[in-house]
GROMACS .gro file of C-alpha atoms in nm:
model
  263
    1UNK     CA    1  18.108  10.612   6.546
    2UNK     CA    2  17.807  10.694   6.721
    3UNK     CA    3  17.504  10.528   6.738
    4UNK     CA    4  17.201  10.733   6.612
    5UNK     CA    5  16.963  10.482   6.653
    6UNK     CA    6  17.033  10.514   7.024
    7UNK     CA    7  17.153  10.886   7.018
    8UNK     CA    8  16.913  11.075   6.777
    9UNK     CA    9  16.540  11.088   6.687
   10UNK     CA   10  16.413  11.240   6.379
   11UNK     CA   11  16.089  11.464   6.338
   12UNK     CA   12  15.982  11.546   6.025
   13UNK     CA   13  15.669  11.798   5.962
   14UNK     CA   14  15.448  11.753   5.677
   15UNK     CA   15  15.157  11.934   5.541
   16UNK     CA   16  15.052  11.775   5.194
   17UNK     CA   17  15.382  11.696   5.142
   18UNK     CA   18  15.374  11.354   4.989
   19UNK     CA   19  15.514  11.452   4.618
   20UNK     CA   20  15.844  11.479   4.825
   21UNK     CA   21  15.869  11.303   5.151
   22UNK     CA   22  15.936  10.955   5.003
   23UNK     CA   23  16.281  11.118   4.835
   24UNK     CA   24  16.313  11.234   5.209
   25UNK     CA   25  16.307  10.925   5.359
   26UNK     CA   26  16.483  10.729   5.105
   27UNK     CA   27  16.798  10.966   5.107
   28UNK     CA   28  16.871  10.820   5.482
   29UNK     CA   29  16.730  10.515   5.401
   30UNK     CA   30  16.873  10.370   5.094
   31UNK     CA   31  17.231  10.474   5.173
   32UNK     CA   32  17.214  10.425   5.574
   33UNK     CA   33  17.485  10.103   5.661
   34UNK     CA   34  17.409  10.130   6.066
   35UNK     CA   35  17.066  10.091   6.208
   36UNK     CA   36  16.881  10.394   6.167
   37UNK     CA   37  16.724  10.661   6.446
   38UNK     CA   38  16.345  10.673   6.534
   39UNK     CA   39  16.192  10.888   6.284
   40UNK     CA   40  15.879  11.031   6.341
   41UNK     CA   41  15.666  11.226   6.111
   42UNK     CA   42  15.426  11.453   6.244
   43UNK     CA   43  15.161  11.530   5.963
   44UNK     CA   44  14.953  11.862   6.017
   45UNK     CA   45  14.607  11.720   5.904
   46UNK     CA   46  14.716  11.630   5.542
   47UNK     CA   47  14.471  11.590   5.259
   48UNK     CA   48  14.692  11.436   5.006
   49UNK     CA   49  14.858  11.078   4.973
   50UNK     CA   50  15.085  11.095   5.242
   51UNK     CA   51  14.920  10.870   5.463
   52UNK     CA   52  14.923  10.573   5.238
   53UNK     CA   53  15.281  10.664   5.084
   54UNK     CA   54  15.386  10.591   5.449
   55UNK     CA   55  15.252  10.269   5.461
   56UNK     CA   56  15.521  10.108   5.264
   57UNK     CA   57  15.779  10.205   5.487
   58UNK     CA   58  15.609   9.997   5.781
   59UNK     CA   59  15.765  10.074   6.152
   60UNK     CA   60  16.063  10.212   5.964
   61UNK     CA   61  15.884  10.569   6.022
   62UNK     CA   62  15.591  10.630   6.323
   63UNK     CA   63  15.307  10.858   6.212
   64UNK     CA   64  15.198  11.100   6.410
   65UNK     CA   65  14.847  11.245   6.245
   66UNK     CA   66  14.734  11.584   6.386
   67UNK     CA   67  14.350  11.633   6.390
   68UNK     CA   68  14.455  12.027   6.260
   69UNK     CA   69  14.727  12.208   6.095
   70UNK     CA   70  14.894  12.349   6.435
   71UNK     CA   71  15.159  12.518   6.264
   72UNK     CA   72  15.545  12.381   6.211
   73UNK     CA   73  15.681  12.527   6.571
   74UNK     CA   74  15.377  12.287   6.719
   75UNK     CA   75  15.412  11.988   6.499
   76UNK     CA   76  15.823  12.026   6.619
   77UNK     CA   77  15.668  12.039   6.981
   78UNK     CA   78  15.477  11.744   6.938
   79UNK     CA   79  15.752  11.536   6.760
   80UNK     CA   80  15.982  11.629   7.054
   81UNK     CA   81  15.762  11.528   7.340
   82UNK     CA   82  15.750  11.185   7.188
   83UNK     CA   83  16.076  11.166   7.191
   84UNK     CA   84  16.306  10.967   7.454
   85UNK     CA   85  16.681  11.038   7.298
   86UNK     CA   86  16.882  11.318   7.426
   87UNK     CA   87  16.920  11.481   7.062
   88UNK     CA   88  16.670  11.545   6.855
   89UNK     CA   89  16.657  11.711   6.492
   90UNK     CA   90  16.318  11.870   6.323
   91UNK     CA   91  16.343  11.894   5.990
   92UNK     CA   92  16.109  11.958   5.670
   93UNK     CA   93  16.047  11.703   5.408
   94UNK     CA   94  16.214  11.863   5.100
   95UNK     CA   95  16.573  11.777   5.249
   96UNK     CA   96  16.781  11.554   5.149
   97UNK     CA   97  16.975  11.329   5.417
   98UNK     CA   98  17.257  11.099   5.481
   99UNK     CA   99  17.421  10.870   5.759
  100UNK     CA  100  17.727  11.038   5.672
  101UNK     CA  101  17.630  11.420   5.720
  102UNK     CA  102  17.397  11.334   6.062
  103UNK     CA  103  17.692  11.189   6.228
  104UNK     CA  104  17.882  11.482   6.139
  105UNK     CA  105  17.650  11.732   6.284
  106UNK     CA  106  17.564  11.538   6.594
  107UNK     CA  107  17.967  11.553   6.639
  108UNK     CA  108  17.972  11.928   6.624
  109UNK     CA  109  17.685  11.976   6.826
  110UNK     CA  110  17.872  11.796   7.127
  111UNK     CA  111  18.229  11.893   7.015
  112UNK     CA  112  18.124  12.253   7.029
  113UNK     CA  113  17.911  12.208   7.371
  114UNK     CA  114  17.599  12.379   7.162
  115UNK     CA  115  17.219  12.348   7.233
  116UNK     CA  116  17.126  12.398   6.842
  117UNK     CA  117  17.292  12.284   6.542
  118UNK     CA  118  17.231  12.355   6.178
  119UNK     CA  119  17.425  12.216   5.863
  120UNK     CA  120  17.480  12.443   5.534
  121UNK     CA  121  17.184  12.351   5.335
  122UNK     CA  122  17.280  12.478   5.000
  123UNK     CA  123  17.656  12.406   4.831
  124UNK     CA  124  17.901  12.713   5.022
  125UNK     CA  125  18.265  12.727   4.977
  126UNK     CA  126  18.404  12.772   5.318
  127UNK     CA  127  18.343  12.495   5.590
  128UNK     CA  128  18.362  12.732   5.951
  129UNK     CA  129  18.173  12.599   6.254
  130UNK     CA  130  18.053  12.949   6.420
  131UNK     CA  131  17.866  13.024   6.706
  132UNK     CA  132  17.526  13.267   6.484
  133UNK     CA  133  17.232  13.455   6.604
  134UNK     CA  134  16.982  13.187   6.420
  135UNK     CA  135  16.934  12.894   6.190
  136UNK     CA  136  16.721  12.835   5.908
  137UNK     CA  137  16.487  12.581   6.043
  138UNK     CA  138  16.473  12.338   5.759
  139UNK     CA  139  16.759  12.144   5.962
  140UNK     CA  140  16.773  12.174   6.343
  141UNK     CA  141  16.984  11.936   6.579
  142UNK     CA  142  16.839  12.015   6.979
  143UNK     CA  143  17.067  11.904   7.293
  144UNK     CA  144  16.720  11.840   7.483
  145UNK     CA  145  16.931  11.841   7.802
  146UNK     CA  146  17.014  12.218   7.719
  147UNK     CA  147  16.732  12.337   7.542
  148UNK     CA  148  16.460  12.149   7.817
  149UNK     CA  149  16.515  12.450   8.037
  150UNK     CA  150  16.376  12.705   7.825
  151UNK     CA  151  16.131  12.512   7.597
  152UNK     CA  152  16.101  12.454   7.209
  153UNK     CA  153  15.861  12.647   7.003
  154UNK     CA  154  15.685  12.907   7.021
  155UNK     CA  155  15.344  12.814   6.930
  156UNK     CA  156  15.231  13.165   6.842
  157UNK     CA  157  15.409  13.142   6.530
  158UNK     CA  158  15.259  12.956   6.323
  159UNK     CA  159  15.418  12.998   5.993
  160UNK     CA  160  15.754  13.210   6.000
  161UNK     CA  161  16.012  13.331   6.245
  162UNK     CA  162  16.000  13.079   6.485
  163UNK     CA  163  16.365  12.935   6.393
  164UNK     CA  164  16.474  13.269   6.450
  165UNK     CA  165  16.250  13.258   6.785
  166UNK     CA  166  16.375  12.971   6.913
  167UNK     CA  167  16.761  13.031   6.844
  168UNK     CA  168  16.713  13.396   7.012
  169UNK     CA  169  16.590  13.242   7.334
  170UNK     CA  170  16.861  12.984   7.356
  171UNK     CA  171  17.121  13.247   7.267
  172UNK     CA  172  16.968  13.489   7.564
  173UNK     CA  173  16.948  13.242   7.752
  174UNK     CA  174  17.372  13.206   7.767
  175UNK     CA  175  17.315  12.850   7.547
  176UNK     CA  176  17.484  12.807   7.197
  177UNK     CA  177  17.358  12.847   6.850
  178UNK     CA  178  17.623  12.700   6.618
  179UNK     CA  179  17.617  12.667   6.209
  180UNK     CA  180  17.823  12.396   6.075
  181UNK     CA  181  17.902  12.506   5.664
  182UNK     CA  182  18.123  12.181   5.715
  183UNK     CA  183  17.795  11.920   5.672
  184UNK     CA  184  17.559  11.960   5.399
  185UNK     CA  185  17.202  11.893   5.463
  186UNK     CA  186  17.067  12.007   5.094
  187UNK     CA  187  16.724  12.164   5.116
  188UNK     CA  188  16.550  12.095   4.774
  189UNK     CA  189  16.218  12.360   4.833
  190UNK     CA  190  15.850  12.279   4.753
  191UNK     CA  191  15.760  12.071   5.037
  192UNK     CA  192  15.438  12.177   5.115
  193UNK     CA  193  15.162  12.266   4.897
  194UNK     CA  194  15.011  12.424   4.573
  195UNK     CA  195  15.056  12.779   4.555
  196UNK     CA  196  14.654  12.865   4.478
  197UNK     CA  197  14.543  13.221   4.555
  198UNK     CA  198  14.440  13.145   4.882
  199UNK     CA  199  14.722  12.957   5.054
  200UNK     CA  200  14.945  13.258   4.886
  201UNK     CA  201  14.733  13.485   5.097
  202UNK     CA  202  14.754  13.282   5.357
  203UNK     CA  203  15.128  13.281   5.379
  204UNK     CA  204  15.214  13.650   5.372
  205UNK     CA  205  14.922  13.643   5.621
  206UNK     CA  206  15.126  13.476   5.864
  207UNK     CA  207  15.448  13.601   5.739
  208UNK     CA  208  15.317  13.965   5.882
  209UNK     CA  209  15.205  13.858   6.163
  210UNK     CA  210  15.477  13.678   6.263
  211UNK     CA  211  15.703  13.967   6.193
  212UNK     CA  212  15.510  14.158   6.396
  213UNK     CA  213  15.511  13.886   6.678
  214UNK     CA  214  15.907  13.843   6.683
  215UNK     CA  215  15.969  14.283   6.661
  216UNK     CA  216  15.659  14.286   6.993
  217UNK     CA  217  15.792  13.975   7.171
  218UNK     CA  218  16.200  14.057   7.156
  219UNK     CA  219  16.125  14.455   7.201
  220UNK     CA  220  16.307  14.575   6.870
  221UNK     CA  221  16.271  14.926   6.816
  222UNK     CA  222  15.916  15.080   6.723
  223UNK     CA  223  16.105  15.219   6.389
  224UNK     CA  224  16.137  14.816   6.276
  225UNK     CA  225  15.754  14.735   6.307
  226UNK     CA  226  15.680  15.112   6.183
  227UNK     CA  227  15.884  15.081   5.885
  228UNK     CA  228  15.770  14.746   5.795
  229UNK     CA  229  15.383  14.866   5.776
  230UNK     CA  230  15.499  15.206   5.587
  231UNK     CA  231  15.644  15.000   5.345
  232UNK     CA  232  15.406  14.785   5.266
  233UNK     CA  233  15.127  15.008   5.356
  234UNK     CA  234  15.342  15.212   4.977
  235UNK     CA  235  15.369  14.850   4.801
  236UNK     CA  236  14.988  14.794   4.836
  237UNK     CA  237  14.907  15.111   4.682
  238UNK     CA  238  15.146  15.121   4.405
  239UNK     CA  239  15.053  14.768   4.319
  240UNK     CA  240  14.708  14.884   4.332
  241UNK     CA  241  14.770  15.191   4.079
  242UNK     CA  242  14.986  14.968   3.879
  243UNK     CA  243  14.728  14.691   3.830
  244UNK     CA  244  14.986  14.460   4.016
  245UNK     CA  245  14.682  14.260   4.208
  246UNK     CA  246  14.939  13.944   4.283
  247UNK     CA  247  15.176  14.240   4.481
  248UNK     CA  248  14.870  14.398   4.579
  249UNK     CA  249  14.722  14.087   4.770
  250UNK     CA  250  15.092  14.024   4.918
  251UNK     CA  251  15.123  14.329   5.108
  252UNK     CA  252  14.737  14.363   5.198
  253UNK     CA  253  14.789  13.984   5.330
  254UNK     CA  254  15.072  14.093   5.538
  255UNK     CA  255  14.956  14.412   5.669
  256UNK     CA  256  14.625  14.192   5.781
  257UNK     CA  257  14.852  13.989   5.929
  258UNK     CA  258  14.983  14.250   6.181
  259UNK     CA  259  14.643  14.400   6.243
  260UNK     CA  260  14.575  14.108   6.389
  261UNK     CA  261  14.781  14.104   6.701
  262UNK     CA  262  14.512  14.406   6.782
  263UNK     CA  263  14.225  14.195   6.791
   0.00000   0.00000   0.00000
C-alpha cells in the first residue's frame, strides 16, 4: 500500500463553502486507518464561517486565505506551489472522499504512466480506465513531474473551462489524460454559494467568456464562437418577448461575457 501521507497532497478550493466542507473533510477523515496526506485548503476570500469551521480540525488541514477571489484555476495554482509531493489532487469541497478510492486512483495514475487522473464522480456501470480528451475538474490527480513542464492553470479562466484547458494542453503536449470509472469520487453539488441574482449573472458571465477564451486560445473554427453568440444572441430575445427575464439575464450575461475579450 502506498503511503499518501508521503506520496499525495490535497488542495481543496473554497469560496463560502463552509455548509459543506466539514462533510468534505470528514469523509477522509473519519474513515482514514493510515496517516493521512497534507491537505491544504485554499479559500478565495470567503465571507462565511469557513474560517472558524477550520479551526477544529487544528494542523489536520493548512489554510491558505487569499486576500481576493482569484478564480479556481489560481487557487489550484496556489495550492500546488505549496506543495512538496510528487502527486497532487485539486478538488472542490462538495466531494466526498475515502482512503480506499485515493489509493486506487493514485495506482492508476502510475499504472497507466498518466499526467492527470480523474475518478467517476457519479454511480456508472462500467469500470474502463481510458485514455479522454478532459476531466471534470471536481477531482484531479497531477503527476507534477509530468505536468511541471507545461504548467497548471490557466489563470485567464476564472470560472469554467479550465479542466478542459488544462487536460488539452497535457494531451497536446504527447502527456496522458486518463478517466478511471473504476474509483468513485462522488461529487455531491452546491459547494459554493447562494444563487442571488447577481452571482447568477455573474456565472454565465464567466461561463461566456470562458467559452470564448477556450474556442480563441485552441483555434476552433470561427463557426463554434459564431454559433454560440447567434444562439444566444435568439435566446435573449425570445426570453425577452416571452417575459422570460431569468433566461433573458442568462444569455445577456454570457454574451457580455464574450464582449469582453474585445475590451
Amino acid at each position: 500500500m502506498q503511503d499518501l501521507s508521503k506520496e499525495l497532497t490535497l488542495v481543496t478550493v473554497t469560496y463560502n463553502s463552509a455548509a459543506v466542507l466539514a462533510a468534505h473533510i470528514d469523509s477522509l477523515r473519519d474513515g482514514a486507518r493510515s496517516p493521512m496526506p497534507r491537505w491544504l485548503i485554499v479559500d478565495n476570500a470567503s465571507t462565511d464561517q469557513t474560517d472558524e469551521m477550520l479551526k477544529k480540525y487544528g494542523g489536520e488541514v493548512e489554510l491558505l486565505k487569499n486576500a481576493a477571489n482569484v478564480g479556481f484555476g489560481g487557487a489550484c495554482n496556489i495550492g500546488i506551489a505549496a506543495s512538496k509531493t510528487r502527486y497532487v489532487m485539486v478538488l472542490n469541497p462538495d466531494t466526498q472522499l475515502s482512503e480506499s478510492a485515493l489509493q486506487k486512483l493514485l495506482s492508476e495514475l502510475k499504472s497507466n504512466d498518466a499526467a492527470i487522473a480523474g475518478p467517476a464522480l457519479e454511480p456508472v456501470d462500467d469500470h474502463e480506465v481510458e485514455a479522454v480528451d478532459w476531466l471534470v475538474g471536481a477531482v484531479l490527480l497531477f503527476d507534477t513531474e509530468k505536468m511541471n513542464a507545461i504548467g497548471y492553470f490557466d489563470e485567464r479562466f476564472f470560472l469554467y473551462e479550465e479542466d478542459k484547458d488544462i487536460c488539452k494542453c497535457a494531451n497536446d503536449a504527447g502527456l496522458k489524460v486518463i478517466q478511471c470509472r473504476n474509483v468513485s469520487i462522488p461529487h455531491v453539488g452546491g459547494g459554493s454559494t447562494v444563487r442571488t441574482k447577481k452571482v447568477n449573472e455573474f456565472i454565465h458571465f464567466h461561463k461566456g467568456r470562458s467559452f470564448a477564451l477556450y474556442a480563441l486560445k485552441h483555434g476552433l473554427p470561427d463557426d463554434v464562437l459564431n454559433n454560440y453568440v447567434r444562439d444566444n444572441t435568439r435566446r435573449k430575445w425570445i426570453a425577452l418577448l416571452t417575459f422570460g427575464r431569468s433566461r433573458y439575464l442568462r444569455a445577456r450575461a454570457k454574451l457580455k461575457g464574450v464582449n469582453s475579450l474585445n475590451n
